[in-house]
Tab-separated table of C-alpha atoms in Angstrom:
chain	number	residue	atom	x	y	z
C	61	MET	CA	-1.237	15.053	-71.436
C	62	GLN	CA	-3.791	16.095	-68.827
C	63	ARG	CA	-6.101	13.332	-67.690
C	64	TYR	CA	-9.725	14.483	-67.555
C	65	GLY	CA	-11.174	15.137	-64.115
C	66	VAL	CA	-7.931	14.560	-62.237
C	67	GLU	CA	-8.977	17.001	-59.497
C	68	GLN	CA	-12.395	15.484	-58.904
C	69	ALA	CA	-11.672	11.803	-59.320
C	70	GLY	CA	-8.202	11.735	-57.805
C	71	PRO	CA	-6.299	8.580	-58.604
C	72	HIS	CA	-9.403	6.906	-60.008
C	73	ILE	CA	-9.572	6.263	-63.716
C	74	VAL	CA	-12.225	8.111	-65.672
C	75	ASN	CA	-12.626	6.511	-69.036
C	76	ALA	CA	-15.110	7.360	-71.748
C	77	LEU	CA	-17.342	4.367	-70.984
C	78	ASP	CA	-17.804	5.355	-67.296
C	79	SER	CA	-18.696	8.887	-68.354
C	80	GLY	CA	-21.411	7.673	-70.696
C	81	LEU	CA	-19.386	8.369	-73.816
C	82	LYS	CA	-17.970	6.390	-76.703
C	83	SER	CA	-15.270	7.560	-79.065
C	84	CYS	CA	-14.948	6.959	-82.788
C	85	THR	CA	-11.666	5.089	-83.359
C	86	ALA	CA	-11.458	6.465	-86.902
C	87	CYS	CA	-11.812	10.205	-86.282
C	88	GLY	CA	-11.883	10.661	-82.503
C	89	VAL	CA	-15.342	12.231	-82.122
C	90	LEU	CA	-16.959	11.558	-78.759
C	91	GLN	CA	-20.640	10.877	-78.559
C	92	SER	CA	-23.102	9.737	-75.973
C	93	LEU	CA	-23.475	5.988	-75.396
C	94	ASP	CA	-27.176	6.004	-76.214
C	95	VAL	CA	-27.058	7.612	-79.671
C	96	GLU	CA	-26.862	5.472	-82.817
C	97	ASP	CA	-23.733	3.524	-83.712
C	98	SER	CA	-22.732	5.499	-86.779
C	99	CYS	CA	-20.304	8.400	-86.346
C	100	HIS	CA	-21.909	11.692	-87.368
C	101	ARG	CA	-18.568	12.986	-88.587
C	102	CYS	CA	-16.972	10.168	-90.584
C	103	GLY	CA	-19.652	7.486	-90.850
C	104	ALA	CA	-17.611	4.792	-89.087
C	105	THR	CA	-19.319	2.366	-86.733
C	106	VAL	CA	-18.779	3.674	-83.211
C	107	ARG	CA	-18.820	1.185	-80.391
C	108	SER	CA	-17.572	1.726	-76.896
C	109	ARG	CA	-15.835	-1.669	-77.162
C	110	ARG	CA	-15.664	-3.594	-80.409
C	111	VAL	CA	-18.610	-6.003	-80.490
C	112	HIS	CA	-17.607	-9.682	-80.191
C	113	SER	CA	-13.980	-8.599	-80.230
C	114	LEU	CA	-12.637	-11.787	-78.634
C	115	GLN	CA	-14.860	-14.083	-80.691
C	116	ARG	CA	-13.720	-12.482	-83.925
C	117	THR	CA	-10.097	-12.527	-82.855
C	118	TRP	CA	-10.255	-16.244	-82.070
C	119	ALA	CA	-12.055	-17.023	-85.335
C	120	PHE	CA	-9.502	-15.178	-87.487
C	121	LEU	CA	-6.585	-16.474	-85.455
C	122	ILE	CA	-7.661	-20.119	-85.710
C	123	VAL	CA	-8.097	-19.831	-89.488
C	124	GLY	CA	-4.666	-18.182	-89.671
C	125	MET	CA	-3.048	-20.956	-87.634
C	126	LEU	CA	-4.765	-23.702	-89.657
C	127	ALA	CA	-3.634	-22.118	-92.934
C	128	TYR	CA	-0.070	-21.933	-91.629
C	129	ILE	CA	0.151	-25.756	-91.531
C	130	PRO	CA	-0.279	-26.432	-95.280
C	131	ALA	CA	1.814	-23.315	-95.917
C	132	ASN	CA	4.763	-25.111	-94.361
C	133	ILE	CA	4.081	-28.641	-95.603
C	134	PHE	CA	3.452	-27.934	-99.273
C	135	PRO	CA	6.014	-26.351	-101.612
C	136	ILE	CA	5.683	-22.615	-102.166
C	137	MET	CA	7.728	-22.644	-105.364
C	138	LEU	CA	8.652	-25.128	-108.131
C	139	THR	CA	11.785	-24.487	-110.193
C	140	ARG	CA	11.811	-26.263	-113.561
C	141	SER	CA	15.048	-26.245	-115.546
C	142	PHE	CA	16.886	-28.709	-117.826
C	143	THR	CA	18.704	-30.080	-114.817
C	144	GLY	CA	15.379	-31.222	-113.406
C	145	ASP	CA	12.611	-30.018	-111.137
C	146	THR	CA	13.129	-28.809	-107.599
C	147	SER	CA	10.522	-27.680	-105.138
C	148	ASP	CA	10.977	-25.401	-102.135
C	149	THR	CA	9.009	-25.098	-98.961
C	150	ILE	CA	9.286	-21.990	-96.792
C	151	PHE	CA	11.916	-23.596	-94.596
C	152	SER	CA	13.983	-25.210	-97.375
C	153	GLY	CA	14.025	-21.827	-99.117
C	154	VAL	CA	15.664	-20.303	-96.057
C	155	ILE	CA	18.237	-23.143	-95.898
C	156	LEU	CA	18.972	-22.731	-99.609
C	157	LEU	CA	19.615	-19.000	-99.188
C	158	ALA	CA	21.891	-19.590	-96.205
C	159	ASP	CA	23.821	-22.307	-98.078
C	160	SER	CA	24.439	-19.973	-100.986
C	161	GLY	CA	26.019	-17.489	-98.582
C	162	SER	CA	23.258	-14.854	-98.494
C	163	TYR	CA	22.987	-14.952	-94.737
C	164	PHE	CA	21.350	-11.551	-94.388
C	165	VAL	CA	18.559	-12.301	-96.873
C	166	ALA	CA	18.138	-15.765	-95.358
C	167	PHE	CA	17.710	-14.098	-91.978
C	168	ILE	CA	15.100	-11.642	-93.336
C	169	ILE	CA	13.035	-14.462	-94.839
C	170	PHE	CA	13.405	-16.622	-91.726
C	171	PHE	CA	12.246	-13.713	-89.602
C	172	ALA	CA	9.346	-12.646	-91.846
C	173	SER	CA	7.995	-16.104	-92.700
C	174	ILE	CA	8.644	-18.102	-89.556
C	175	VAL	CA	9.451	-15.934	-86.523
C	176	ILE	CA	6.813	-13.210	-87.070
C	177	PRO	CA	3.857	-15.560	-87.827
C	178	VAL	CA	4.615	-17.901	-84.922
C	179	ALA	CA	5.217	-14.975	-82.563
C	180	LYS	CA	1.887	-13.469	-83.662
C	181	PHE	CA	0.001	-16.706	-82.991
C	182	VAL	CA	1.504	-16.890	-79.503
C	183	ILE	CA	1.068	-13.199	-78.639
C	184	ILE	CA	-2.508	-12.827	-79.915
C	185	SER	CA	-3.590	-16.029	-78.127
C	186	LEU	CA	-1.914	-14.812	-74.952
C	187	LEU	CA	-3.635	-11.423	-75.137
C	188	ALA	CA	-7.036	-12.937	-75.895
C	189	LEU	CA	-6.683	-15.481	-73.051
C	190	SER	CA	-5.503	-12.798	-70.636
C	191	ILE	CA	-8.620	-10.732	-71.372
C	192	GLN	CA	-10.925	-13.732	-71.233
C	193	PHE	CA	-9.626	-15.083	-67.923
C	194	LYS	CA	-8.682	-11.677	-66.443
C	195	TRP	CA	-5.066	-12.653	-65.892
C	196	GLU	CA	-2.984	-10.289	-63.796
C	197	MET	CA	-0.240	-9.235	-66.168
C	198	SER	CA	1.502	-5.955	-66.791
C	199	LEU	CA	-0.928	-3.796	-68.769
C	200	HIS	CA	1.833	-1.786	-70.363
C	201	SER	CA	3.737	-4.766	-71.703
C	202	ARG	CA	0.519	-6.338	-73.024
C	203	HIS	CA	-0.426	-3.045	-74.677
C	204	ASN	CA	3.021	-2.822	-76.288
C	205	LEU	CA	2.848	-6.439	-77.473
C	206	HIS	CA	-0.472	-5.684	-79.152
C	207	ARG	CA	0.889	-2.583	-80.846
C	208	ILE	CA	3.985	-4.443	-82.091
C	209	THR	CA	1.930	-7.318	-83.547
C	210	GLU	CA	-0.242	-4.827	-85.409
C	211	LEU	CA	2.810	-3.020	-86.794
C	212	ILE	CA	4.986	-5.925	-87.917
C	213	GLY	CA	2.294	-8.380	-89.039
C	214	ARG	CA	2.158	-7.077	-92.600
C	215	TRP	CA	5.882	-7.712	-93.143
C	216	SER	CA	5.205	-11.452	-93.321
C	217	MET	CA	3.956	-10.847	-96.854
C	218	ILE	CA	7.565	-10.609	-98.130
C	219	ASP	CA	7.688	-14.282	-99.106
C	220	VAL	CA	4.412	-14.019	-101.034
C	221	PHE	CA	5.801	-11.154	-103.103
C	222	VAL	CA	9.105	-12.987	-103.663
C	223	VAL	CA	7.251	-15.932	-105.176
C	224	ALA	CA	4.972	-13.637	-107.203
C	225	VAL	CA	7.929	-11.720	-108.672
C	226	LEU	CA	9.952	-14.846	-109.445
C	227	ALA	CA	7.010	-16.668	-111.009
C	228	ALA	CA	6.087	-13.677	-113.152
C	229	LEU	CA	9.635	-12.897	-114.205
C	230	ILE	CA	11.167	-16.301	-114.828
C	231	GLN	CA	9.199	-17.719	-117.710
C	232	LEU	CA	12.025	-18.852	-120.011
C	233	GLY	CA	10.286	-22.014	-121.181
C	234	ALA	CA	12.471	-25.136	-121.068
C	235	ILE	CA	15.545	-23.296	-119.802
C	236	LEU	CA	14.153	-22.029	-116.538
C	237	THR	CA	10.589	-21.653	-115.308
C	238	ILE	CA	9.361	-20.912	-111.824
C	239	ILE	CA	5.845	-21.953	-110.854
C	240	PRO	CA	4.171	-20.898	-107.589
C	241	GLY	CA	3.232	-23.806	-105.334
C	242	VAL	CA	0.029	-24.350	-103.352
C	243	GLY	CA	1.852	-23.526	-100.138
C	244	ILE	CA	2.133	-19.847	-100.993
C	245	ASN	CA	-1.646	-19.420	-101.263
C	246	ALA	CA	-2.066	-20.935	-97.826
C	247	PHE	CA	0.695	-18.715	-96.488
C	248	ALA	CA	-0.849	-15.542	-97.934
C	249	LEU	CA	-4.209	-16.475	-96.363
C	250	SER	CA	-2.511	-17.150	-93.049
C	251	VAL	CA	-0.901	-13.696	-93.055
C	252	VAL	CA	-4.131	-11.910	-94.033
C	253	PHE	CA	-6.160	-13.727	-91.364
C	254	THR	CA	-3.645	-13.067	-88.587
C	255	MET	CA	-3.612	-9.373	-89.590
C	256	LEU	CA	-7.413	-9.396	-89.261
C	257	ALA	CA	-7.115	-11.172	-85.903
C	258	ALA	CA	-4.728	-8.535	-84.563
C	259	SER	CA	-6.958	-5.682	-85.699
C	260	SER	CA	-10.104	-7.322	-84.278
C	261	LEU	CA	-8.663	-7.352	-80.787
C	262	ASP	CA	-9.834	-4.174	-79.076
C	263	PRO	CA	-6.940	-2.887	-76.923
C	264	ARG	CA	-9.425	-1.028	-74.698
C	265	LEU	CA	-10.549	-4.415	-73.348
C	266	LEU	CA	-7.043	-4.902	-71.946
C	267	TRP	CA	-7.328	-1.735	-69.879
C	268	ASP	CA	-10.821	-2.333	-68.530
C	269	GLY	CA	-9.502	-4.093	-65.427
C	270	ASP	CA	-7.261	-1.142	-64.573
C	271	LYS	CA	-8.391	1.140	-61.757
C	272	HIS	CA	-5.284	3.227	-61.121
C	273	VAL	CA	-2.874	5.140	-63.300
F	293	MET	CA	-16.231	8.535	-52.649
F	294	THR	CA	-19.501	10.392	-53.190
F	295	THR	CA	-17.717	13.085	-55.176
F	296	GLU	CA	-16.485	10.491	-57.627
F	297	VAL	CA	-19.945	9.080	-58.304
F	298	GLU	CA	-21.439	12.531	-58.747
F	299	PHE	CA	-18.672	13.480	-61.091
F	300	ILE	CA	-19.071	10.391	-63.238
F	301	ASN	CA	-22.824	10.819	-63.529
F	302	THR	CA	-22.655	14.347	-64.867
F	303	GLN	CA	-22.442	14.301	-68.638
F	304	PRO	CA	-19.329	16.334	-69.529
F	305	ASN	CA	-19.112	18.728	-72.428
F	306	THR	CA	-17.491	16.611	-75.144
F	307	ASP	CA	-16.033	19.417	-77.268
F	308	ASN	CA	-12.865	19.809	-75.250
F	309	LEU	CA	-12.476	16.120	-74.429
F	310	ILE	CA	-10.703	13.293	-76.176
F	311	ALA	CA	-10.723	9.575	-75.357
F	312	CYS	CA	-7.632	7.492	-75.969
F	313	PRO	CA	-8.384	4.980	-78.769
F	314	GLY	CA	-5.882	2.592	-77.153
F	315	CYS	CA	-7.221	2.514	-73.587
F	316	ASP	CA	-10.386	4.695	-73.444
F	317	LEU	CA	-8.985	7.110	-70.824
F	318	LEU	CA	-10.571	10.556	-71.081
F	319	HIS	CA	-8.302	13.569	-71.502
F	320	THR	CA	-8.876	17.297	-71.822
F	321	LYS	CA	-7.747	18.600	-75.197
F	322	GLN	CA	-4.549	20.618	-75.254
F	323	SER	CA	-3.809	23.551	-77.493
F	324	LEU	CA	-0.596	22.516	-79.197
F	325	GLN	CA	2.109	24.597	-80.856
F	326	ALA	CA	3.260	23.562	-84.331
F	327	GLY	CA	5.464	20.481	-84.074
F	328	GLU	CA	4.153	19.376	-80.679
F	329	TYR	CA	2.190	16.248	-79.945
F	330	ALA	CA	0.347	14.905	-76.921
F	331	ARG	CA	0.389	11.344	-75.626
F	332	CYS	CA	-2.047	9.419	-73.446
F	333	GLU	CA	-1.067	9.635	-69.794
F	334	ARG	CA	-1.645	5.925	-69.298
F	335	CYS	CA	-0.746	3.958	-72.445
F	336	SER	CA	1.299	6.656	-74.256
F	337	HIS	CA	-0.744	6.371	-77.456
F	338	VAL	CA	-0.349	9.622	-79.474
F	339	LEU	CA	-3.649	11.481	-79.070
F	340	GLN	CA	-3.090	14.872	-80.648
F	341	THR	CA	-0.653	16.096	-83.264
F	342	CYS	CA	-0.064	19.506	-84.757
F	343	LYS	CA	2.298	19.167	-87.677
F	344	PRO	CA	3.471	22.371	-89.354
F	345	LEU	CA	2.298	23.087	-92.945
F	346	SER	CA	0.703	19.637	-92.954
F	347	ILE	CA	-1.823	20.211	-95.752
F	348	ASP	CA	0.660	21.740	-98.216
F	349	ARG	CA	3.383	19.210	-97.560
F	350	SER	CA	1.242	16.093	-97.584
F	351	LEU	CA	-0.695	17.242	-100.684
F	352	ALA	CA	2.601	17.716	-102.542
F	353	ALA	CA	3.793	14.279	-101.465
F	354	VAL	CA	0.465	12.640	-102.401
F	355	LEU	CA	0.504	14.139	-105.905
F	356	ALA	CA	4.128	13.036	-106.372
F	357	GLY	CA	3.115	9.576	-105.179
F	358	ILE	CA	0.320	9.286	-107.761
F	359	VAL	CA	2.704	10.239	-110.580
F	360	LEU	CA	5.332	7.755	-109.382
F	361	LEU	CA	2.816	4.933	-109.025
F	362	LEU	CA	1.430	5.486	-112.545
F	363	ILE	CA	4.978	5.586	-113.945
F	364	SER	CA	5.901	2.338	-112.239
F	365	LEU	CA	2.881	0.537	-113.663
F	366	CYS	CA	3.741	0.831	-117.338
F	367	LEU	CA	7.515	1.196	-117.626
F	368	PRO	CA	9.836	-1.849	-117.594
F	369	PHE	CA	10.315	-3.056	-114.046
F	370	LEU	CA	12.956	-5.750	-114.347
F	371	SER	CA	14.679	-7.371	-117.277
F	372	LEU	CA	16.230	-10.774	-117.182
F	373	SER	CA	18.602	-12.511	-119.541
F	374	ARG	CA	20.013	-15.984	-119.663
F	375	SER	CA	21.511	-17.998	-122.522
F	376	GLY	CA	20.604	-15.322	-125.041
F	377	ILE	CA	16.938	-15.194	-124.080
F	378	GLU	CA	15.746	-11.890	-122.668
F	379	SER	CA	12.524	-11.005	-120.973
F	380	THR	CA	11.409	-7.618	-119.707
F	381	ILE	CA	8.373	-7.173	-117.509
F	382	SER	CA	6.406	-4.278	-116.117
F	383	VAL	CA	4.385	-4.553	-112.921
F	384	LEU	CA	1.187	-5.057	-114.919
F	385	ASN	CA	2.889	-7.779	-117.015
F	386	ALA	CA	3.857	-9.535	-113.823
F	387	VAL	CA	0.250	-9.632	-112.641
F	388	GLU	CA	-0.855	-10.720	-116.130
F	389	ALA	CA	1.709	-13.552	-116.112
F	390	LEU	CA	0.406	-14.809	-112.774
F	391	TRP	CA	-3.165	-14.561	-113.981
F	392	GLY	CA	-2.264	-16.369	-117.219
F	393	SER	CA	-0.457	-19.254	-115.560
F	394	ASP	CA	-3.504	-20.041	-113.441
F	395	MET	CA	-2.314	-18.343	-110.283
F	396	ARG	CA	-5.285	-16.028	-110.138
F	397	GLY	CA	-5.377	-15.780	-106.374
F	398	LEU	CA	-1.755	-14.752	-106.092
F	399	GLY	CA	-2.092	-12.378	-109.077
F	400	THR	CA	-5.160	-10.657	-107.675
F	401	LEU	CA	-3.640	-10.382	-104.213
F	402	THR	CA	-0.466	-8.826	-105.608
F	403	LEU	CA	-2.419	-6.424	-107.813
F	404	ALA	CA	-4.599	-5.385	-104.892
F	405	PHE	CA	-1.805	-4.898	-102.363
F	406	ILE	CA	0.728	-3.112	-104.550
F	407	VAL	CA	-1.429	-1.248	-107.097
F	408	LEU	CA	-5.131	-0.938	-106.297
F	409	LEU	CA	-5.024	-0.218	-102.563
F	410	PRO	CA	-2.074	2.231	-102.652
F	411	LEU	CA	-3.630	4.021	-105.636
F	412	THR	CA	-7.046	4.214	-103.956
F	413	ARG	CA	-5.438	5.587	-100.812
F	414	LEU	CA	-3.450	8.214	-102.723
F	415	VAL	CA	-6.423	9.325	-104.840
F	416	LEU	CA	-8.688	9.634	-101.784
F	417	LEU	CA	-6.020	11.647	-99.943
F	418	ALA	CA	-5.442	13.858	-103.001
F	419	TRP	CA	-9.178	14.620	-103.263
F	420	VAL	CA	-9.544	15.483	-99.574
F	421	LEU	CA	-6.325	17.505	-99.274
F	422	TRP	CA	-6.941	19.354	-102.557
F	423	GLY	CA	-10.412	20.289	-101.358
F	424	ILE	CA	-9.027	21.645	-98.083
F	425	ARG	CA	-6.118	23.447	-99.715
F	426	PHE	CA	-8.279	25.258	-102.260
F	427	ASP	CA	-11.210	25.952	-99.928
F	428	HIS	CA	-13.774	23.765	-101.644
F	429	GLN	CA	-17.028	23.159	-99.887
F	430	MET	CA	-16.584	20.418	-97.282
F	431	ARG	CA	-18.871	17.486	-97.852
F	432	TYR	CA	-19.724	14.383	-95.839
F	433	SER	CA	-18.308	12.217	-98.644
F	434	MET	CA	-14.867	13.763	-98.103
F	435	ARG	CA	-14.931	12.753	-94.459
F	436	VAL	CA	-15.839	9.184	-95.407
F	437	ALA	CA	-13.057	9.269	-98.017
F	438	PHE	CA	-10.508	10.416	-95.457
F	439	ARG	CA	-11.572	7.696	-93.033
F	440	TRP	CA	-11.024	5.054	-95.722
F	441	ALA	CA	-7.658	6.544	-96.663
F	442	VAL	CA	-6.506	6.253	-93.053
F	443	GLN	CA	-7.873	2.737	-92.581
F	444	LEU	CA	-6.311	1.445	-95.807
F	445	GLU	CA	-2.811	2.282	-94.617
F	446	PRO	CA	-1.683	-1.145	-93.323
F	447	TRP	CA	-3.043	-2.876	-96.440
F	448	ALA	CA	-1.057	-0.810	-98.948
F	449	MET	CA	2.098	-2.895	-99.200
F	450	ALA	CA	4.342	-1.228	-101.778
F	451	ASP	CA	7.165	-1.065	-99.213
F	452	ILE	CA	6.987	-4.786	-98.442
F	453	PHE	CA	6.790	-5.561	-102.141
F	454	MET	CA	10.082	-3.740	-102.727
F	455	VAL	CA	11.810	-5.786	-100.026
F	456	GLY	CA	10.366	-8.876	-101.725
F	457	VAL	CA	11.796	-7.725	-105.065
F	458	VAL	CA	15.264	-7.238	-103.588
F	459	VAL	CA	15.112	-10.688	-102.008
F	460	SER	CA	14.100	-12.227	-105.354
F	461	LEU	CA	17.027	-10.477	-107.038
F	462	VAL	CA	19.412	-12.068	-104.550
F	463	LYS	CA	17.720	-15.450	-104.949
F	464	ILE	CA	18.145	-15.678	-108.697
F	465	SER	CA	21.368	-13.733	-109.144
F	466	ALA	CA	23.128	-17.079	-109.628
F	467	LEU	CA	20.647	-18.288	-112.245
F	468	ALA	CA	20.317	-15.320	-114.580
F	469	ASN	CA	21.385	-11.744	-115.218
F	470	LEU	CA	18.981	-9.161	-113.930
F	471	GLU	CA	18.660	-5.485	-114.546
F	472	ALA	CA	16.427	-3.004	-112.767
F	473	GLY	CA	14.318	-0.811	-115.064
F	474	LEU	CA	12.959	2.701	-114.554
F	475	ALA	CA	9.814	1.414	-112.861
F	476	PHE	CA	11.960	-0.243	-110.200
F	477	TRP	CA	13.501	3.095	-109.255
F	478	SER	CA	10.215	4.972	-109.353
F	479	LEU	CA	8.579	2.348	-107.115
F	480	LEU	CA	11.510	2.686	-104.741
F	481	ALA	CA	10.977	6.462	-104.760
F	482	LEU	CA	7.271	5.829	-104.080
F	483	VAL	CA	8.176	3.945	-100.910
F	484	GLY	CA	10.121	7.025	-99.781
F	485	VAL	CA	7.211	9.303	-100.704
F	486	MET	CA	4.810	7.071	-98.704
F	487	VAL	CA	7.043	7.567	-95.659
F	488	ILE	CA	6.967	11.338	-96.238
F	489	ILE	CA	3.152	11.243	-96.479
F	490	ASN	CA	2.914	9.396	-93.163
F	491	LEU	CA	5.304	11.866	-91.526
F	492	THR	CA	3.659	15.044	-92.811
F	493	LEU	CA	-0.029	14.093	-92.774
F	494	CYS	CA	-1.633	15.495	-89.623
F	495	LYS	CA	-4.951	13.702	-89.090
F	496	ASP	CA	-6.115	16.188	-86.441
F	497	THR	CA	-5.606	19.139	-88.778
F	498	VAL	CA	-7.488	17.379	-91.571
F	499	TRP	CA	-10.421	16.374	-89.336
F	500	ASN	CA	-10.692	19.905	-87.972
F	501	LYS	CA	-10.724	21.391	-91.460
F	502	LEU	CA	-13.217	18.816	-92.725
F	503	ASP	CA	-15.617	19.346	-89.848
F	504	PRO	CA	-15.077	22.713	-88.145
F	505	ILE	CA	-18.158	22.521	-85.910
F	506	SER	CA	-17.182	19.599	-83.696
């Protein structure tokens, strides 16, 4: 696509902010920096850069990380049958699946409940720190990392739905009953808050240090 | 360098400009042929799309999606049998069971993510696309509705729910016999329809129809 003003500005970057414009991230309308913050087309709040983007990201991310601790310590599911009660944490659930030979499903759960959340904590912190301390890192790889975290974050909810389905379905009284554990609430909160953290981080802040294409 | 400063200080005409939502770089709008799309020169975010027959196709998919979602709510979703005891649940029963056994948070979350948010998104899209298709008068409320429909997308989790269901089936296949009901298949079809909606819905076309002036 043709960059605006490539003849006049040469290799220099002309972004909306420098030209006195801000764009609505919901519908794309451009308006002048000094008009009100509400988009005249779709009603969304239009800011050149999301206000307090880093502060919000850190707040959501820290809550997400804190909630991830009880999510792993406490059981997410209790199975009550006549052979006795067993309780599963996120990790023991993965081990149980692998032991029973369902390696593929065990891998999916391991990926969705452990790899994705931990990777998101690391990546979002890295991006926020790199903006805060103006680290020199490849803009393209940081931009891609941000886009990937936004895309795959929601898939962590798999385990929450597994517990919800099992608990709702398996209510056979004394024979077999599955009860959701406290851990799953913490896990669901952790996923929701990290999703909010990823969407609070304004990717335009990453590019603000860039002066050349 | 004086040319650059001069250039930046002149307020450009915004009608033929577009700023990348990913990196804020300004671009001049392109006139695209059907099926083409334009990416940001710097961060390769897709800036403009021009999908063929977008309104007709996505409206058809949205209406199909609403029907499928309503079907999957009431019909039996899964049935389970063990030692002569059978239980059949629908999606609404499942939420009710969670609510009843004091797992209100989990029940509400599930209801919101797999029923309320997808349904809201589909209904909003249906209203907007129907209005465009049949030349109704464009109102501000439709533009707000379309914005919400777009922003709700990551929070409608019917697809993830279905993966969760398949995982649960594997998990308890040793403990009990399970059978998928009609609602299971219609929810699976809904996931496919959601993909079709995302592929056919052209946001640029919709915004231009909703607000022809800008």
